[in-house]
Short mmCIF file of C-alpha atoms and ligand atoms in Angstrom, two decimals:
data_model
loop_
_atom_site.label_atom_id
_atom_site.label_comp_id
_atom_site.label_asym_id
_atom_site.label_seq_id
_atom_site.Cartn_x
_atom_site.Cartn_y
_atom_site.Cartn_z
CA UNK A 648 -135.21 -6.00 7.04
CA UNK A 649 -137.42 -4.09 4.64
CA UNK A 650 -135.44 -3.56 1.43
CA UNK A 651 -136.76 -1.00 -1.06
CA UNK A 652 -135.16 0.34 -4.24
CA UNK A 653 -136.04 1.56 -7.72
CA UNK A 654 -134.68 2.23 -11.16
CA UNK A 655 -135.83 4.62 -13.86
CA UNK A 656 -137.18 2.75 -16.88
CA UNK A 657 -135.48 5.01 -19.40
CA UNK A 658 -133.07 3.40 -21.86
CA UNK A 659 -131.35 0.10 -21.18
CA UNK A 660 -129.93 -1.34 -18.02
CA UNK A 661 -126.14 -0.95 -18.12
CA UNK A 662 -123.19 -2.44 -16.31
CA UNK A 663 -123.12 0.45 -13.79
CA UNK A 664 -126.74 -0.23 -12.78
CA UNK A 665 -126.04 -3.94 -12.63
CA UNK A 666 -122.86 -3.88 -10.56
CA UNK A 667 -123.80 -0.82 -8.48
CA UNK A 668 -127.38 -1.77 -7.66
CA UNK A 669 -129.18 -4.73 -9.21
CA UNK A 670 -126.66 -7.34 -8.10
CA UNK A 671 -127.11 -6.10 -4.52
CA UNK A 672 -130.88 -6.32 -4.92
CA UNK A 673 -130.59 -9.95 -5.91
CA UNK A 674 -128.10 -10.70 -3.13
CA UNK A 675 -130.38 -9.11 -0.51
CA UNK A 676 -133.38 -10.99 -1.87
CA UNK A 677 -131.43 -14.25 -1.72
CA UNK A 678 -130.32 -13.54 1.87
CA UNK A 679 -133.85 -12.76 3.08
CA UNK A 680 -135.06 -14.40 6.27
CA UNK A 681 -138.57 -14.97 7.55
CA UNK A 682 -140.27 -11.63 8.15
CA UNK A 683 -137.96 -9.71 5.79
CA UNK A 684 -139.38 -8.13 2.67
CA UNK A 685 -137.91 -6.84 -0.61
CA UNK A 686 -139.70 -4.34 -2.85
CA UNK A 687 -138.20 -3.34 -6.20
CA UNK A 688 -139.89 -0.99 -8.61
CA UNK A 689 -139.65 0.75 -11.96
CA UNK A 690 -139.68 4.49 -11.25
CA UNK A 691 -141.93 5.44 -14.14
CA UNK A 692 -143.29 8.48 -12.27
CA UNK A 693 -139.76 9.81 -11.86
CA UNK A 694 -139.28 9.44 -15.60
CA UNK A 695 -142.02 12.06 -16.12
CA UNK A 696 -139.67 14.74 -14.77
CA UNK A 697 -138.00 14.74 -18.22
CA UNK A 698 -139.65 14.85 -21.65
CA UNK A 699 -140.82 11.33 -22.59
CA UNK A 700 -142.62 9.59 -25.42
CA UNK A 701 -145.53 7.78 -23.72
CA UNK A 702 -145.34 4.60 -25.82
CA UNK A 703 -141.57 4.40 -25.23
CA UNK A 704 -141.97 4.77 -21.47
CA UNK A 705 -144.57 1.99 -21.39
CA UNK A 706 -142.34 -0.29 -23.49
CA UNK A 707 -139.24 0.54 -21.44
CA UNK A 708 -141.07 -0.17 -18.20
CA UNK A 709 -141.96 -3.65 -19.40
CA UNK A 710 -138.48 -4.21 -20.88
CA UNK A 711 -136.77 -3.09 -17.68
CA UNK A 712 -139.03 -5.36 -15.62
CA UNK A 713 -138.05 -8.28 -17.87
CA UNK A 714 -134.39 -7.32 -17.40
CA UNK A 715 -134.73 -7.36 -13.62
CA UNK A 716 -136.33 -10.81 -13.81
CA UNK A 717 -133.46 -11.95 -16.06
CA UNK A 718 -130.95 -10.62 -13.50
CA UNK A 719 -132.46 -12.84 -10.81
CA UNK A 720 -135.25 -10.84 -9.17
CA UNK A 721 -137.75 -13.54 -8.24
CA UNK A 722 -141.37 -12.31 -8.08
CA UNK A 723 -142.26 -15.10 -5.68
CA UNK A 724 -139.84 -13.70 -3.14
CA UNK A 725 -139.65 -9.99 -4.03
CA UNK A 726 -142.45 -7.55 -4.82
CA UNK A 727 -141.73 -6.20 -8.31
CA UNK A 728 -143.96 -3.40 -9.62
CA UNK A 729 -144.12 -0.07 -11.36
CA UNK A 730 -144.56 3.03 -9.23
CA UNK A 731 -147.40 4.55 -11.30
CA UNK A 732 -149.65 1.63 -10.34
CA UNK A 733 -149.40 2.52 -6.65
CA UNK A 734 -151.06 5.92 -6.10
CA UNK A 735 -149.80 6.14 -2.51
CA UNK A 736 -146.33 7.09 -3.85
CA UNK A 737 -147.75 10.32 -5.31
CA UNK A 738 -149.97 10.94 -2.29
CA UNK A 739 -147.13 10.66 0.20
CA UNK A 740 -144.95 12.84 -2.02
CA UNK A 741 -147.51 15.65 -1.66
CA UNK A 742 -147.68 15.20 2.11
CA UNK A 743 -143.88 15.22 2.42
CA UNK A 744 -143.81 18.33 0.23
CA UNK A 745 -144.95 20.20 3.34
CA UNK A 746 -141.84 19.01 5.16
CA UNK A 747 -139.07 19.20 2.52
CA UNK A 748 -137.36 22.60 2.35
CA UNK A 749 -136.55 24.53 -0.86
CA UNK A 750 -132.96 24.95 0.29
CA UNK A 751 -132.51 21.19 0.75
CA UNK A 752 -133.75 20.49 -2.78
CA UNK A 753 -131.68 23.32 -4.29
CA UNK A 754 -128.54 21.68 -2.95
CA UNK A 755 -129.13 18.33 -4.68
CA UNK A 756 -126.26 17.74 -7.12
CA UNK A 757 -128.52 15.87 -9.56
CA UNK A 758 -130.80 18.93 -9.76
CA UNK A 759 -127.79 21.23 -10.20
CA UNK A 760 -126.27 18.98 -12.89
CA UNK A 761 -129.48 18.47 -14.86
CA UNK A 762 -130.97 21.95 -14.51
CA UNK A 763 -127.68 23.81 -14.91
CA UNK A 764 -128.31 27.52 -15.33
CA UNK A 765 -131.72 26.87 -16.86
CA UNK A 766 -133.51 26.11 -13.60
CA UNK A 767 -136.50 28.29 -14.48
CA UNK A 768 -137.32 26.39 -17.64
CA UNK A 769 -137.11 22.94 -16.00
CA UNK A 770 -140.16 21.00 -14.86
CA UNK A 771 -141.09 21.36 -11.20
CA UNK A 772 -141.01 17.55 -11.22
CA UNK A 773 -137.26 17.62 -11.78
CA UNK A 774 -136.91 19.86 -8.72
CA UNK A 775 -139.20 17.88 -6.42
CA UNK A 776 -137.91 14.53 -7.77
CA UNK A 777 -136.10 13.70 -4.48
CA UNK A 778 -139.33 14.19 -2.48
CA UNK A 779 -140.97 11.44 -4.56
CA UNK A 780 -137.87 9.32 -3.96
CA UNK A 781 -138.22 9.92 -0.21
CA UNK A 782 -141.90 8.91 -0.46
CA UNK A 783 -140.89 5.73 -2.33
CA UNK A 784 -138.88 4.44 0.60
CA UNK A 785 -140.72 5.99 3.57
CA UNK A 786 -144.04 4.65 2.30
CA UNK A 787 -142.87 1.13 3.11
CA UNK A 788 -140.80 2.10 6.17
CA UNK A 789 -137.70 0.83 4.37
CA UNK A 790 -134.78 -0.15 6.56
CA UNK A 791 -132.25 -0.76 3.73
CA UNK A 792 -132.02 0.97 0.36
CA UNK A 793 -129.42 -0.60 -1.97
CA UNK A 794 -128.22 2.09 -4.41
CA UNK A 795 -125.15 3.30 -6.28
CA UNK A 796 -123.08 6.10 -4.80
CA UNK A 797 -124.82 8.72 -6.98
CA UNK A 798 -128.13 8.19 -5.12
CA UNK A 799 -126.68 8.57 -1.63
CA UNK A 800 -127.45 12.27 -1.43
CA UNK A 801 -131.11 11.62 -2.26
CA UNK A 802 -131.26 9.03 0.50
CA UNK A 803 -129.72 11.43 2.98
CA UNK A 804 -132.45 13.88 2.04
CA UNK A 805 -135.05 11.16 2.66
CA UNK A 806 -133.59 10.74 6.14
CA UNK A 807 -133.77 14.50 6.76
CA UNK A 808 -137.38 14.60 5.60
CA UNK A 809 -138.29 11.60 7.80
CA UNK A 810 -136.58 13.11 10.85
CA UNK A 811 -138.23 16.52 10.39
CA UNK A 812 -141.65 14.95 9.78
CA UNK A 813 -141.36 12.86 12.94
CA UNK A 814 -140.18 15.88 14.96
CA UNK A 815 -142.74 18.37 13.56
CA UNK A 816 -145.68 16.07 14.25
CA UNK A 817 -144.31 14.51 17.44
CA UNK A 818 -144.52 10.98 16.03
CA UNK A 819 -142.20 8.03 15.47
CA UNK A 820 -143.80 7.20 12.14
CA UNK A 821 -140.88 6.92 9.73
CA UNK A 822 -137.74 4.92 10.53
CA UNK A 823 -134.65 6.54 8.95
CA UNK A 824 -133.76 4.54 5.81
CA UNK A 825 -130.18 3.33 5.51
CA UNK A 826 -128.48 3.71 2.10
CA UNK A 827 -126.66 0.49 1.28
CA UNK A 828 -123.91 1.27 -1.24
CA UNK A 829 -121.98 -1.53 -2.92
CA UNK A 830 -118.38 -1.58 -1.75
CA UNK A 831 -117.16 -3.33 -4.89
CA UNK A 832 -118.79 -1.01 -7.43
CA UNK A 833 -120.13 2.19 -5.85
CA UNK A 834 -119.62 4.19 -9.05
CA UNK A 835 -118.78 2.62 -12.39
CA UNK A 836 -117.40 5.24 -14.75
CA UNK A 837 -117.92 5.86 -18.48
CA UNK A 838 -115.64 3.86 -20.81
CA UNK A 839 -114.94 7.10 -22.71
CA UNK A 840 -114.28 9.43 -19.78
CA UNK A 841 -112.95 8.37 -16.38
CA UNK A 842 -114.42 11.50 -14.78
CA UNK A 843 -118.06 10.83 -15.80
CA UNK A 844 -120.23 8.05 -14.40
CA UNK A 845 -121.55 5.35 -16.72
CA UNK A 846 -125.06 6.57 -17.50
CA UNK A 847 -128.17 5.76 -19.50
CA UNK A 848 -128.32 9.37 -20.64
CA UNK A 849 -124.78 9.62 -22.06
CA UNK A 850 -125.27 10.32 -25.80
CA UNK A 851 -122.35 8.00 -26.63
CA UNK A 852 -123.40 4.33 -26.57
CA UNK A 853 -119.68 3.43 -26.54
CA UNK A 854 -119.50 4.92 -23.03
CA UNK A 855 -121.46 2.04 -21.50
CA UNK A 856 -121.96 -1.71 -21.68
CA UNK A 857 -125.68 -2.41 -21.99
CA UNK A 858 -127.00 -5.68 -20.68
CA UNK A 859 -128.45 -6.35 -24.14
CA UNK A 860 -125.16 -5.78 -26.02
CA UNK A 861 -124.03 -8.69 -28.18
CA UNK A 862 -120.73 -10.43 -27.35
CA UNK A 863 -118.77 -8.78 -30.16
CA UNK A 864 -120.11 -5.34 -29.23
CA UNK A 865 -119.04 -5.86 -25.60
CA UNK A 866 -115.56 -6.86 -26.78
CA UNK A 867 -115.39 -3.89 -29.14
CA UNK A 868 -116.45 -1.39 -26.46
CA UNK A 869 -113.81 -2.64 -24.02
CA UNK A 870 -111.19 -2.66 -26.80
CA UNK A 871 -111.98 0.98 -27.58
CA UNK A 872 -112.29 2.02 -23.91
CA UNK A 873 -110.11 5.01 -23.15
CA UNK A 874 -106.94 4.16 -21.22
CA UNK A 875 -103.42 5.48 -20.77
CA UNK A 876 -100.21 3.88 -22.06
CA UNK A 877 -98.38 2.40 -19.02
CA UNK A 878 -98.93 -1.26 -18.11
CA UNK A 879 -100.99 -2.19 -15.05
CA UNK A 880 -99.22 -1.64 -11.71
CA UNK A 881 -98.97 -4.13 -8.84
CA UNK A 882 -101.16 -2.31 -6.29
CA UNK A 883 -104.42 -0.28 -6.32
CA UNK A 884 -102.67 2.73 -4.74
CA UNK A 885 -100.68 3.19 -7.95
CA UNK A 886 -103.92 3.71 -9.87
CA UNK A 887 -104.85 6.81 -7.85
CA UNK A 888 -104.18 9.17 -10.79
CA UNK A 889 -105.29 6.76 -13.53
CA UNK A 890 -109.07 7.03 -13.49
CA UNK A 891 -109.74 5.04 -16.68
CA UNK A 892 -107.40 2.18 -15.77
CA UNK A 893 -108.81 2.14 -12.23
CA UNK A 894 -112.35 1.88 -13.61
CA UNK A 895 -111.52 -1.15 -15.77
CA UNK A 896 -109.82 -2.88 -12.85
CA UNK A 897 -112.85 -2.10 -10.64
CA UNK A 898 -115.18 -3.58 -13.26
CA UNK A 899 -113.02 -6.70 -13.55
CA UNK A 900 -112.89 -7.18 -9.79
CA UNK A 901 -116.65 -6.66 -9.38
CA UNK A 902 -117.47 -9.09 -12.19
CA UNK A 903 -115.06 -11.71 -10.83
CA UNK A 904 -116.25 -11.15 -7.24
CA UNK A 905 -112.73 -10.41 -6.11
CA UNK A 906 -110.72 -7.34 -5.10
CA UNK A 907 -108.77 -4.85 -7.25
CA UNK A 908 -105.65 -5.94 -5.34
CA UNK A 909 -106.16 -9.54 -6.44
CA UNK A 910 -106.77 -8.46 -10.04
CA UNK A 911 -103.57 -6.40 -10.06
CA UNK A 912 -101.62 -9.23 -8.49
CA UNK A 913 -102.62 -11.29 -11.53
CA UNK A 914 -102.10 -8.64 -14.22
CA UNK A 915 -99.21 -6.56 -12.82
CA UNK A 916 -96.84 -5.48 -15.60
CA UNK A 917 -99.27 -6.44 -18.37
CA UNK A 918 -100.57 -3.95 -20.91
CA UNK A 919 -104.15 -3.25 -21.92
CA UNK A 920 -103.63 -5.39 -25.03
CA UNK A 921 -103.79 -8.36 -22.66
CA UNK A 922 -106.09 -6.98 -19.98
CA UNK A 923 -108.94 -5.68 -22.17
CA UNK A 924 -109.64 -9.01 -23.94
CA UNK A 925 -109.58 -10.80 -20.55
CA UNK A 926 -112.03 -8.23 -19.19
CA UNK A 927 -114.28 -8.64 -22.26
CA UNK A 928 -114.28 -12.44 -21.88
CA UNK A 929 -115.23 -12.13 -18.22
CA UNK A 930 -118.00 -9.60 -18.92
CA UNK A 931 -119.41 -11.82 -21.68
CA UNK A 932 -119.38 -14.85 -19.38
CA UNK A 933 -121.44 -12.92 -16.80
CA UNK A 934 -123.74 -11.00 -19.15
CA UNK A 935 -124.52 -13.50 -21.93
CA UNK A 936 -126.72 -15.73 -19.72
CA UNK A 937 -128.65 -12.64 -18.53
CA UNK A 938 -129.11 -11.48 -22.13
CA UNK A 939 -130.37 -14.92 -23.17
CA UNK A 940 -132.77 -15.07 -20.25
CA UNK A 941 -133.99 -11.56 -21.13
CA UNK A 942 -134.77 -12.68 -24.70
CA UNK A 943 -136.73 -15.60 -23.27
CA UNK A 944 -138.69 -13.31 -20.94
CA UNK A 945 -139.42 -10.81 -23.71
CA UNK A 946 -140.92 -13.58 -25.82
CA UNK A 947 -143.79 -13.64 -23.30
CA UNK A 948 -144.58 -10.01 -22.54
CA UNK A 949 -147.93 -10.89 -21.06
CA UNK A 950 -146.25 -12.93 -18.35
CA UNK A 951 -144.03 -9.94 -17.48
CA UNK A 952 -147.08 -7.65 -17.41
CA UNK A 953 -148.82 -10.12 -15.11
CA UNK A 954 -145.85 -10.08 -12.72
CA UNK A 955 -146.06 -6.27 -12.56
CA UNK A 956 -149.84 -6.29 -12.03
CA UNK A 957 -149.54 -8.80 -9.19
CA UNK A 958 -146.60 -6.90 -7.66
CA UNK A 959 -148.57 -3.64 -7.73
CA UNK A 960 -151.46 -5.29 -5.94
CA UNK A 961 -149.18 -6.47 -3.15
CA UNK A 962 -147.42 -3.09 -2.98
CA UNK A 963 -150.75 -1.23 -2.77
CA UNK A 964 -151.78 -3.34 0.20
CA UNK A 965 -148.52 -2.64 2.03
CA UNK A 966 -148.55 1.06 1.08
P1 TYM B 1143 -131.13 5.17 -11.80
O1 TYM B 1143 -132.27 4.66 -12.62
O2 TYM B 1143 -130.32 6.28 -12.37
O3 TYM B 1143 -130.16 4.01 -11.42
C1 TYM B 1143 -130.60 2.78 -10.83
C2 TYM B 1143 -129.55 2.31 -9.83
O4 TYM B 1143 -128.29 2.13 -10.47
C3 TYM B 1143 -127.29 2.86 -9.76
N1 TYM B 1143 -126.31 3.37 -10.73
C4 TYM B 1143 -124.99 3.15 -10.66
N2 TYM B 1143 -124.23 2.48 -9.77
C5 TYM B 1143 -122.90 2.43 -9.99
N3 TYM B 1143 -122.30 3.03 -11.07
C6 TYM B 1143 -123.01 3.71 -11.98
N4 TYM B 1143 -122.43 4.28 -13.03
C7 TYM B 1143 -124.42 3.80 -11.80
N5 TYM B 1143 -125.43 4.38 -12.51
C8 TYM B 1143 -126.57 4.11 -11.85
C9 TYM B 1143 -128.04 4.01 -9.10
O5 TYM B 1143 -127.32 4.54 -8.01
C10 TYM B 1143 -129.33 3.33 -8.71
O6 TYM B 1143 -129.16 2.65 -7.48
N6 TYM B 1143 -133.60 8.12 -8.59
C11 TYM B 1143 -133.19 6.75 -8.85
C12 TYM B 1143 -134.34 5.77 -8.92
C13 TYM B 1143 -135.19 5.78 -7.69
C14 TYM B 1143 -134.86 5.20 -6.42
C15 TYM B 1143 -135.97 5.45 -5.60
C16 TYM B 1143 -133.74 4.53 -5.93
C17 TYM B 1143 -136.42 6.31 -7.60
N7 TYM B 1143 -136.89 6.12 -6.34
C18 TYM B 1143 -136.00 5.03 -4.27
C19 TYM B 1143 -133.78 4.11 -4.60
C20 TYM B 1143 -134.89 4.36 -3.79
C21 TYM B 1143 -132.49 6.70 -10.20
O7 TYM B 1143 -132.74 7.52 -11.08
O8 TYM B 1143 -131.67 5.61 -10.37
#
């Protein structure tokens, strides 16, 4: 097993990233057997596809690395690094640029969402973003790529690029990477809008739980989370048309490592006045230790920087 995945170091890590991706990274690292390898990286090159403030990107890269360490990524077992330190990512992106087709990239929903009708004024980096993502995983011949549901399309593109490259050049160079999407939390939604995913770029901070949020802020955000009036039903099927309620139940189940059915069996007939405080307590119990560990890690930034430097060295050798 060669596990590879990345995260953009823009803004703070939120509950969607944690439940949808990072927890799987840690689980896969912990399940590693002899000969397996895990590589996790901060996608600071991808961040350049949008306007950035250089000092902020550098600080966020370090902060996000510390957050991953606090979540349980162990640099003795996993290779943790930032993409910009490994030039082969950019080099392979250029090579794969000869294989990726304009039509494939034009169909990417992230491109369509972010560029909207203003495609011509966007950076070419935003358009070719998925080719760099393909390079990220193909570079290491990844077998498993743990991601949230929103990244599945980019991984399918990586498979298409790998297959076409192999066919065009008559080689068996790139194995097709397998997206590994969490079953418990494939897509955590915004707390303000059940139709939008929880996202670092949502202008409303109330839409997401950040891993650095204080206990009372977590409780307040869940208390103010948008919901409907009826009490919780007895089965998940009855939540089909209740996106906000379904999202909160999904979050509860993922945090408690149980199923939505089990959560509803416990809370059936209860209102959100009971459920939201229980959810907040659970979230605080899971997140507070991570937040404390993050503060400890951030007190020694040089140690975090050293982890990244060492990780990059190992990644460069493999790449
Ligand atoms: P990014 O930084 O947006 O998100 C990092 C990871 O978190 C997952 N995720 C979510 N999962 C569930 N619910 C949500 N609301 C939610 N929001 C985010 C994402 O699916 C992702 O797994 N392009 C990637 C970074 C990247 C990458 C790669 C990933 C660059 N190269 C190679 C995998 C392999 C991104 O912007 O993720």
